[in-house]
mmCIF file of C-alpha atoms in Angstrom:
data_model
loop_
_atom_site.group_PDB
_atom_site.id
_atom_site.type_symbol
_atom_site.label_atom_id
_atom_site.label_comp_id
_atom_site.label_asym_id
_atom_site.label_seq_id
_atom_site.Cartn_x
_atom_site.Cartn_y
_atom_site.Cartn_z
ATOM 1 C CA THR A 29 7.466 4.163 16.654
ATOM 2 C CA ILE A 30 6.496 4.304 13.029
ATOM 3 C CA PRO A 31 7.273 7.717 11.422
ATOM 4 C CA ARG A 32 4.315 9.857 10.409
ATOM 5 C CA ILE A 33 5.333 9.899 6.650
ATOM 6 C CA LEU A 34 2.740 8.827 4.077
ATOM 7 C CA HIS A 35 3.968 7.148 1.240
ATOM 8 C CA GLN A 36 1.952 6.937 -2.114
ATOM 9 C CA THR A 37 2.608 6.151 -5.785
ATOM 10 C CA PHE A 38 1.637 7.016 -8.924
ATOM 11 C CA LYS A 39 2.972 7.150 -12.514
ATOM 12 C CA SER A 40 3.600 10.747 -12.732
ATOM 13 C CA CYS A 41 2.751 13.903 -10.739
ATOM 14 C CA GLU A 42 -0.461 14.462 -12.474
ATOM 15 C CA LEU A 43 -2.979 12.407 -10.560
ATOM 16 C CA ARG A 44 -6.608 11.290 -11.894
ATOM 17 C CA ALA A 45 -9.337 13.080 -10.593
ATOM 18 C CA ASP A 46 -10.474 10.048 -8.437
ATOM 19 C CA GLU A 47 -7.116 9.385 -6.689
ATOM 20 C CA ALA A 48 -6.504 13.302 -6.052
ATOM 21 C CA SER A 49 -9.888 13.602 -4.347
ATOM 22 C CA LEU A 50 -9.173 10.467 -2.183
ATOM 23 C CA ARG A 51 -5.539 11.370 -1.559
ATOM 24 C CA GLU A 52 -6.648 15.031 -0.286
ATOM 25 C CA THR A 53 -8.802 13.295 2.514
ATOM 26 C CA CYS A 54 -5.483 11.716 3.580
ATOM 27 C CA THR A 55 -3.515 14.929 3.523
ATOM 28 C CA ARG A 56 -6.121 16.704 5.350
ATOM 29 C CA VAL A 57 -6.217 14.336 8.097
ATOM 30 C CA HIS A 58 -2.376 13.721 8.302
ATOM 31 C CA ASN A 59 -1.346 17.297 7.763
ATOM 32 C CA GLN A 60 1.976 19.292 8.759
ATOM 33 C CA GLU A 61 0.412 20.472 11.526
ATOM 34 C CA GLU A 62 0.033 17.098 13.131
ATOM 35 C CA GLY A 63 3.754 16.388 12.212
ATOM 36 C CA TRP A 64 3.150 14.483 9.043
ATOM 37 C CA ARG A 65 4.697 14.488 5.767
ATOM 38 C CA ALA A 66 3.030 13.193 2.538
ATOM 39 C CA LEU A 67 5.248 11.625 -0.457
ATOM 40 C CA LEU A 68 3.938 10.949 -3.780
ATOM 41 C CA TRP A 69 6.422 8.725 -5.533
ATOM 42 C CA THR A 70 6.444 8.783 -9.192
ATOM 43 C CA ASP A 71 7.762 5.845 -11.529
ATOM 44 C CA THR A 72 10.752 7.942 -11.970
ATOM 45 C CA ALA A 73 11.387 8.407 -8.319
ATOM 46 C CA ASN A 74 10.973 4.914 -7.586
ATOM 47 C CA ARG A 75 13.490 3.820 -9.530
ATOM 48 C CA GLU A 76 15.978 6.221 -8.658
ATOM 49 C CA LEU A 77 15.306 5.205 -5.019
ATOM 50 C CA VAL A 78 16.294 1.485 -5.965
ATOM 51 C CA ARG A 79 19.192 2.595 -7.968
ATOM 52 C CA ARG A 80 20.343 4.843 -5.358
ATOM 53 C CA ASP A 81 20.087 2.822 -2.538
ATOM 54 C CA TYR A 82 19.295 -0.682 -3.387
ATOM 55 C CA ALA A 83 21.772 -1.382 -5.985
ATOM 56 C CA ALA A 84 21.562 -5.005 -5.514
ATOM 57 C CA SER A 85 18.149 -5.396 -6.331
ATOM 58 C CA LEU A 86 18.017 -3.004 -9.267
ATOM 59 C CA ARG A 87 18.475 -5.742 -11.717
ATOM 60 C CA VAL A 88 15.623 -7.486 -10.535
ATOM 61 C CA TYR A 89 13.479 -4.158 -10.376
ATOM 62 C CA ASN A 90 14.583 -3.429 -13.882
ATOM 63 C CA GLY A 91 13.623 -6.944 -15.239
ATOM 64 C CA TYR A 92 10.261 -7.431 -14.134
ATOM 65 C CA ASP A 93 7.899 -8.284 -16.965
ATOM 66 C CA ASP A 94 4.880 -6.341 -15.413
ATOM 67 C CA HIS A 95 5.386 -2.794 -14.490
ATOM 68 C CA MET A 96 2.934 -3.467 -11.457
ATOM 69 C CA LYS A 97 5.694 -5.769 -9.836
ATOM 70 C CA ARG A 98 7.678 -2.411 -9.854
ATOM 71 C CA VAL A 99 5.057 -0.526 -8.492
ATOM 72 C CA ASP A 100 4.514 -3.366 -5.799
ATOM 73 C CA SER A 101 8.126 -3.744 -4.999
ATOM 74 C CA ALA A 102 8.893 0.117 -4.810
ATOM 75 C CA ARG A 103 6.583 0.530 -1.746
ATOM 76 C CA LEU A 104 9.091 -1.858 0.179
ATOM 77 C CA PHE A 105 11.988 0.064 -0.308
ATOM 78 C CA GLN A 106 10.032 3.293 0.595
ATOM 79 C CA LEU A 107 9.186 1.822 3.685
ATOM 80 C CA HIS A 108 12.516 0.349 4.226
ATOM 81 C CA ALA A 109 14.393 3.510 3.791
ATOM 82 C CA TYR A 110 12.162 6.122 5.365
ATOM 83 C CA GLY A 111 9.572 4.172 7.653
ATOM 84 C CA GLY A 112 6.155 5.446 7.371
ATOM 85 C CA VAL A 113 2.682 3.911 6.123
ATOM 86 C CA TYR A 114 1.983 3.008 2.601
ATOM 87 C CA LEU A 115 -1.526 3.346 1.218
ATOM 88 C CA ASP A 116 -2.734 2.635 -2.266
ATOM 89 C CA MET A 117 -4.301 5.548 -4.274
ATOM 90 C CA ASP A 118 -8.114 4.307 -3.630
ATOM 91 C CA PHE A 119 -7.974 4.760 -0.004
ATOM 92 C CA ALA A 120 -9.768 7.535 1.906
ATOM 93 C CA CYS A 121 -8.863 8.455 5.461
ATOM 94 C CA LEU A 122 -11.452 8.444 7.752
ATOM 95 C CA ARG A 123 -9.911 9.105 10.972
ATOM 96 C CA SER A 124 -6.058 9.578 11.944
ATOM 97 C CA LEU A 125 -3.661 6.634 11.803
ATOM 98 C CA ASN A 126 -1.675 8.073 14.814
ATOM 99 C CA ALA A 127 -2.823 5.680 17.259
ATOM 100 C CA VAL A 128 -1.812 2.845 15.434
ATOM 101 C CA LEU A 129 1.598 4.302 14.450
ATOM 102 C CA GLN A 130 2.551 3.879 18.501
ATOM 103 C CA SER A 131 4.190 0.634 17.617
ATOM 104 C CA SER A 132 7.678 -1.118 16.499
ATOM 105 C CA ASP A 133 5.994 -3.658 14.486
ATOM 106 C CA PHE A 134 5.503 -4.153 11.006
ATOM 107 C CA LEU A 135 1.517 -3.450 10.287
ATOM 108 C CA VAL A 136 -0.470 -5.106 7.782
ATOM 109 C CA ALA A 137 -4.382 -5.815 7.783
ATOM 110 C CA GLN A 138 -6.573 -8.607 6.890
ATOM 111 C CA GLN A 139 -8.013 -7.737 3.407
ATOM 112 C CA HIS A 140 -10.956 -10.190 4.219
ATOM 113 C CA PRO A 141 -13.077 -10.150 7.234
ATOM 114 C CA SER A 142 -12.246 -13.389 9.207
ATOM 115 C CA SER A 143 -15.716 -14.829 8.894
ATOM 116 C CA CYS A 144 -15.355 -14.887 4.958
ATOM 117 C CA THR A 145 -14.368 -18.587 3.798
ATOM 118 C CA HIS A 146 -15.028 -18.244 0.248
ATOM 119 C CA ARG A 147 -12.272 -20.094 -1.868
ATOM 120 C CA PHE A 148 -12.758 -17.161 -4.733
ATOM 121 C CA TYR A 149 -13.660 -14.062 -2.752
ATOM 122 C CA CYS A 150 -11.584 -14.880 0.276
ATOM 123 C CA PRO A 151 -8.925 -16.957 -0.590
ATOM 124 C CA LYS A 152 -6.438 -18.268 1.879
ATOM 125 C CA TRP A 153 -3.323 -17.243 -0.149
ATOM 126 C CA SER A 154 -4.226 -13.465 -0.015
ATOM 127 C CA LEU A 155 -5.222 -13.131 3.742
ATOM 128 C CA VAL A 156 -3.372 -9.954 3.848
ATOM 129 C CA ALA A 157 -2.718 -7.409 1.187
ATOM 130 C CA ASN A 158 -0.184 -4.981 0.399
ATOM 131 C CA ALA A 159 -2.563 -1.908 -0.304
ATOM 132 C CA PHE A 160 -1.582 -1.044 3.345
ATOM 133 C CA MET A 161 1.585 -1.357 5.262
ATOM 134 C CA ALA A 162 3.163 0.729 7.928
ATOM 135 C CA ALA A 163 6.438 0.016 9.575
ATOM 136 C CA PRO A 164 9.596 1.672 11.351
ATOM 137 C CA ARG A 165 12.382 2.676 9.266
ATOM 138 C CA ALA A 166 14.505 -0.365 8.299
ATOM 139 C CA HIS A 167 12.503 -2.968 9.919
ATOM 140 C CA PRO A 168 13.716 -6.630 9.769
ATOM 141 C CA PHE A 169 10.553 -7.859 8.202
ATOM 142 C CA THR A 170 10.814 -5.063 5.473
ATOM 143 C CA GLU A 171 14.292 -6.430 4.757
ATOM 144 C CA PHE A 172 13.140 -9.949 4.873
ATOM 145 C CA LEU A 173 10.482 -8.732 1.996
ATOM 146 C CA ILE A 174 13.060 -7.364 -0.183
ATOM 147 C CA GLN A 175 15.320 -10.403 -0.031
ATOM 148 C CA ARG A 176 12.542 -12.659 -1.174
ATOM 149 C CA LEU A 177 11.841 -10.454 -4.129
ATOM 150 C CA ARG A 178 14.318 -12.269 -6.411
ATOM 151 C CA ALA A 179 12.873 -15.452 -5.940
ATOM 152 C CA SER A 180 9.650 -14.359 -6.617
ATOM 153 C CA ALA A 181 10.104 -12.364 -9.726
ATOM 154 C CA LYS A 182 8.993 -14.746 -12.330
ATOM 155 C CA LYS A 183 5.676 -15.598 -10.439
ATOM 156 C CA ARG A 184 2.416 -13.988 -11.471
ATOM 157 C CA LEU A 185 1.969 -10.721 -10.205
ATOM 158 C CA LEU A 186 -0.195 -11.497 -7.367
ATOM 159 C CA HIS A 187 2.338 -13.960 -5.962
ATOM 160 C CA ALA A 188 5.436 -12.164 -7.283
ATOM 161 C CA THR A 189 4.773 -8.915 -5.414
ATOM 162 C CA GLY A 190 1.293 -8.681 -4.319
ATOM 163 C CA PRO A 191 -0.898 -10.247 -1.537
ATOM 164 C CA GLY A 192 -0.113 -13.649 -2.149
ATOM 165 C CA PHE A 193 3.728 -12.479 -2.023
ATOM 166 C CA LEU A 194 3.017 -10.458 1.454
ATOM 167 C CA THR A 195 0.846 -13.455 2.942
ATOM 168 C CA ALA A 196 3.389 -16.371 2.176
ATOM 169 C CA ALA A 197 5.945 -13.868 3.890
ATOM 170 C CA VAL A 198 4.034 -13.297 6.985
ATOM 171 C CA GLN A 199 3.417 -16.861 7.160
ATOM 172 C CA ALA A 200 7.080 -17.882 6.715
ATOM 173 C CA TRP A 201 8.312 -15.210 9.061
ATOM 174 C CA ARG A 202 6.093 -16.578 11.840
ATOM 175 C CA ALA A 203 6.967 -20.287 10.989
ATOM 176 C CA ARG A 204 10.519 -19.404 11.669
ATOM 177 C CA GLY A 205 9.419 -18.185 15.244
ATOM 178 C CA TYR A 206 10.048 -14.440 14.783
ATOM 179 C CA SER A 207 7.787 -11.612 16.082
ATOM 180 C CA GLY A 208 7.336 -7.929 15.001
ATOM 181 C CA VAL A 209 4.743 -8.343 12.443
ATOM 182 C CA ARG A 210 0.921 -7.393 13.573
ATOM 183 C CA VAL A 211 -1.830 -7.918 11.392
ATOM 184 C CA LEU A 212 -4.848 -5.514 11.940
ATOM 185 C CA PRO A 213 -8.458 -6.480 11.665
ATOM 186 C CA PHE A 214 -9.905 -5.727 8.342
ATOM 187 C CA CYS A 215 -12.424 -3.394 9.758
ATOM 188 C CA THR A 216 -9.620 -1.105 11.029
ATOM 189 C CA MET A 217 -7.923 -0.592 7.582
ATOM 190 C CA TYR A 218 -10.299 -1.819 4.722
ATOM 191 C CA GLY A 219 -13.743 -1.642 6.091
ATOM 192 C CA ALA A 220 -15.391 -2.732 2.585
ATOM 193 C CA ARG A 221 -15.063 -5.958 0.507
ATOM 194 C CA TRP A 222 -13.617 -5.682 -2.718
ATOM 195 C CA TYR A 223 -16.439 -7.849 -4.408
ATOM 196 C CA LEU A 224 -19.481 -5.886 -2.875
ATOM 197 C CA GLN A 225 -20.751 -2.231 -3.289
ATOM 198 C CA HIS A 226 -19.122 -0.096 -1.057
ATOM 199 C CA PRO A 227 -21.501 1.084 1.552
ATOM 200 C CA CYS A 228 -20.175 4.732 1.407
ATOM 201 C CA ASN A 229 -20.530 7.498 -1.156
ATOM 202 C CA ARG A 230 -16.990 8.942 -2.132
ATOM 203 C CA SER A 231 -18.770 12.464 -2.290
ATOM 204 C CA SER A 232 -19.967 12.217 1.630
ATOM 205 C CA LEU A 233 -17.065 10.836 3.633
ATOM 206 C CA ASP A 234 -18.226 12.420 6.917
ATOM 207 C CA ALA A 235 -21.464 10.048 6.694
ATOM 208 C CA CYS A 236 -18.986 7.163 5.548
ATOM 209 C CA ALA A 237 -17.211 7.757 9.120
ATOM 210 C CA ARG A 238 -20.387 7.326 10.820
ATOM 211 C CA GLN A 239 -21.378 4.219 8.966
ATOM 212 C CA LEU A 240 -17.869 2.806 9.519
ATOM 213 C CA PRO A 241 -17.171 3.864 13.277
ATOM 214 C CA ALA A 242 -14.237 1.196 13.690
ATOM 215 C CA THR A 243 -12.481 2.136 10.275
ATOM 216 C CA LEU A 244 -9.585 4.370 10.003
ATOM 217 C CA THR A 245 -9.101 4.150 6.309
ATOM 218 C CA THR A 246 -11.177 2.513 3.645
ATOM 219 C CA SER A 247 -10.398 1.341 0.125
ATOM 220 C CA PHE A 248 -12.684 1.988 -2.612
ATOM 221 C CA TRP A 249 -11.193 -0.590 -4.590
ATOM 222 C CA LEU A 250 -11.124 1.252 -7.756
ATOM 223 C CA GLY A 251 -8.790 -0.986 -9.414
ATOM 224 C CA SER A 252 -6.325 1.708 -10.414
ATOM 225 C CA TRP A 253 -3.656 -0.344 -11.327
ATOM 226 C CA LYS A 254 -5.774 -1.951 -14.028
ATOM 227 C CA LYS A 255 -6.597 1.124 -15.704
ATOM 228 C CA LYS A 256 -5.419 2.159 -19.080
ATOM 229 C CA ALA A 257 -3.564 5.605 -19.578
ATOM 230 C CA ALA A 258 -6.199 6.319 -22.445
ATOM 231 C CA SER A 259 -9.157 6.562 -20.147
ATOM 232 C CA GLU A 260 -7.271 8.974 -17.635
ATOM 233 C CA LYS A 261 -8.595 12.599 -16.848
ATOM 234 C CA LEU A 262 -5.592 14.002 -14.976
ATOM 235 C CA SER A 263 -6.088 16.379 -12.174
ATOM 236 C CA ARG A 264 -3.613 19.437 -11.464
ATOM 237 C CA PRO A 265 -0.149 18.100 -10.170
ATOM 238 C CA ASP A 266 0.344 17.253 -6.690
ATOM 239 C CA VAL A 267 2.365 19.620 -4.870
ATOM 240 C CA SER A 268 4.107 16.809 -2.816
ATOM 241 C CA CYS A 269 5.170 15.206 -5.676
ATOM 242 C CA LEU A 270 9.046 13.768 -5.665
ATOM 243 C CA GLY A 271 9.195 13.748 -9.317
ATOM 244 C CA ALA A 272 12.700 12.642 -10.191
ATOM 245 C CA HIS A 273 13.764 13.129 -6.606
ATOM 246 C CA ALA A 274 14.086 10.846 -3.826
#
């Protein structure tokens, strides 16, 4: 099964207020009493993990021309090393993920509803996103993803390490006849389209859970990876932050 470990990443231990409040919804639902461990990885801890345990990938990791490629790829090393659940910082947890973790598969989710065929809003090359992923430790598909990082390193961000990269890898894996990758429905993990106003108010997530009865987590699509440091309002340091230690 998939370990009860929640992985999230930010550049430092001090989160922006938006991300801190959303992360709290996840650590509240997935707490130590329920057997969960919540890890916040910093840029420093991510690089140390790659240097220590994935030295063959360090040159590619250090050589990326966009820091977000490092952020994207780091989550693969986290899942390979520890197993668990990776969530972007703009997710709110409405319900426990325990039920979906009773699996030996690598889990991803549709980024768009199946009914959406719009070429811009729902392109076929980004059917699944890397904002949510879950896997047992050292899953073969996680290793497959890590092996593909070198060949995609010079591509543009979304195809180098983002949704385009993950979608292409899922398709390639299945084309080889392999199993062990399961794609969850859009409503299970995202529940809201990135190009429309979110149906929920972030200040009233109890009401959000009622509005999205089939949704475990939902993304508010804050575009955190696009934000500049100059506009950040930082919260108190997160006590579960790994800092320099992986």
